[in-house]
DNA sequence: TTTGAATTTAGAATAAGTATAAATCTTATT
DNA sequence: AATAAGATTTATACTTATTCTAAATTCAAA
């Protein structure tokens, strides 16, 4: 299951995601491909994103918005969304193990992972607001 | 903004959500309404769910599945999904304040809230699996 | 009663994503 | 080089969840 077939279109999609640091949606990726002069079929972009996700070169993020976002940062991390401007930033601070432990005890689940989405106001929007 | 107009359909939808403890989707609510003998328009159920959410009688949950779920439990809490059977259970254990603090410091955000979705295997599915 | 606002209804429209089937590209085999 | 097999891309149709629209209905003043 390790074989990797990076076609022109998959490579181009991967490059976009790798070089974007704003967690782009499929539509974002599409626009950036067009800006670079590519004109792939709509479905190809989705297929490529799915392929890259399956091969674990990128991650799909479901943050509670209408569209999935994509992330080439693979280390385990969480996200925070600005309620004012909508930007999505990284949260590297790890979930406390004691908390997962408490949840396992409380629920009786074997807890495998946690997806956390923080909400708040980013520093830029904070300064704009105080004006 | 406090006026509350609970029509027959809104009341019926509210009753379903209040008496369901499995975090039903809009489609679930619809089916249960039909079981009770109601036959509301599709859009009315969505409108009612939106209305009740706006009036804060229920909460809309976006857990990363395709459809929203609804919850009449209003106290601040999180959720955990069984990867085997798909059930959604409550997590009352609160997010550690130190962690939110660390995230605020790391990101520079004014952190307002966190949505957490744990994933794992529920106790029922654990026992079934060991067999 | 008439009037007007709010609500419901049926159905059309939208948005994100998936499925399909034909066309094209790759890779091996002769 | 010619062929066949397999994978991929393309264009388009479809699905699913949800919202929008416009007409019909309900409900509450005046
Ligand atoms: Mn990220
Ligand atoms: Mn709940
Ligand atoms: Zn912001
Ligand atoms: Zn289970």
GROMACS .gro file of N, CA and C and ligand atoms in nm, chain A residues 81-87 89 120-126 128, chain B residues 109, ligand 3:
model
   52
   81UNK      N    1  -1.018   2.910   1.494
   81UNK     CA    2  -1.079   2.995   1.390
   81UNK      C    3  -1.113   3.131   1.447
   82UNK      N    4  -1.078   3.235   1.374
   82UNK     CA    5  -1.115   3.370   1.416
   82UNK      C    6  -1.261   3.393   1.377
   83UNK      N    7  -1.340   3.432   1.476
   83UNK     CA    8  -1.483   3.452   1.453
   83UNK      C    9  -1.509   3.579   1.371
   84UNK      N   10  -1.410   3.666   1.364
   84UNK     CA   11  -1.429   3.791   1.291
   84UNK      C   12  -1.386   3.776   1.145
   85UNK      N   13  -1.263   3.734   1.121
   85UNK     CA   14  -1.214   3.731   0.983
   85UNK      C   15  -1.212   3.590   0.923
   86UNK      N   16  -1.235   3.490   1.002
   86UNK     CA   17  -1.245   3.354   0.950
   86UNK      C   18  -1.113   3.281   0.931
   87UNK      N   19  -1.001   3.344   0.962
   87UNK     CA   20  -0.874   3.275   0.941
   87UNK      C   21  -0.860   3.155   1.035
   89UNK      N   22  -0.584   2.921   1.226
   89UNK     CA   23  -0.444   2.909   1.268
   89UNK      C   24  -0.417   2.777   1.338
  120UNK      N   25  -1.240   3.209   1.855
  120UNK     CA   26  -1.204   3.330   1.928
  120UNK      C   27  -1.177   3.443   1.832
  121UNK      N   28  -1.100   3.541   1.876
  121UNK     CA   29  -1.067   3.657   1.793
  121UNK      C   30  -0.916   3.666   1.781
  122UNK      N   31  -0.867   3.668   1.659
  122UNK     CA   32  -0.723   3.671   1.636
  122UNK      C   33  -0.665   3.805   1.677
  123UNK      N   34  -0.535   3.811   1.693
  123UNK     CA   35  -0.473   3.933   1.747
  123UNK      C   36  -0.496   4.051   1.652
  124UNK      N   37  -0.489   4.028   1.521
  124UNK     CA   38  -0.516   4.137   1.426
  124UNK      C   39  -0.654   4.196   1.445
  125UNK      N   40  -0.753   4.108   1.453
  125UNK     CA   41  -0.891   4.156   1.469
  125UNK      C   42  -0.911   4.222   1.605
  126UNK      N   43  -0.835   4.178   1.704
  126UNK     CA   44  -0.843   4.243   1.835
  126UNK      C   45  -0.800   4.388   1.825
  128UNK      N   46  -0.780   4.583   1.560
  128UNK     CA   47  -0.875   4.658   1.477
  128UNK      C   48  -0.999   4.697   1.556
  240UNK      N   49  -0.472   3.461   2.031
  240UNK     CA   50  -0.617   3.477   2.019
  240UNK      C   51  -0.680   3.508   2.154
  325LIG    ZN1   52  -0.935   3.770   1.273
   0.00000   0.00000   0.00000
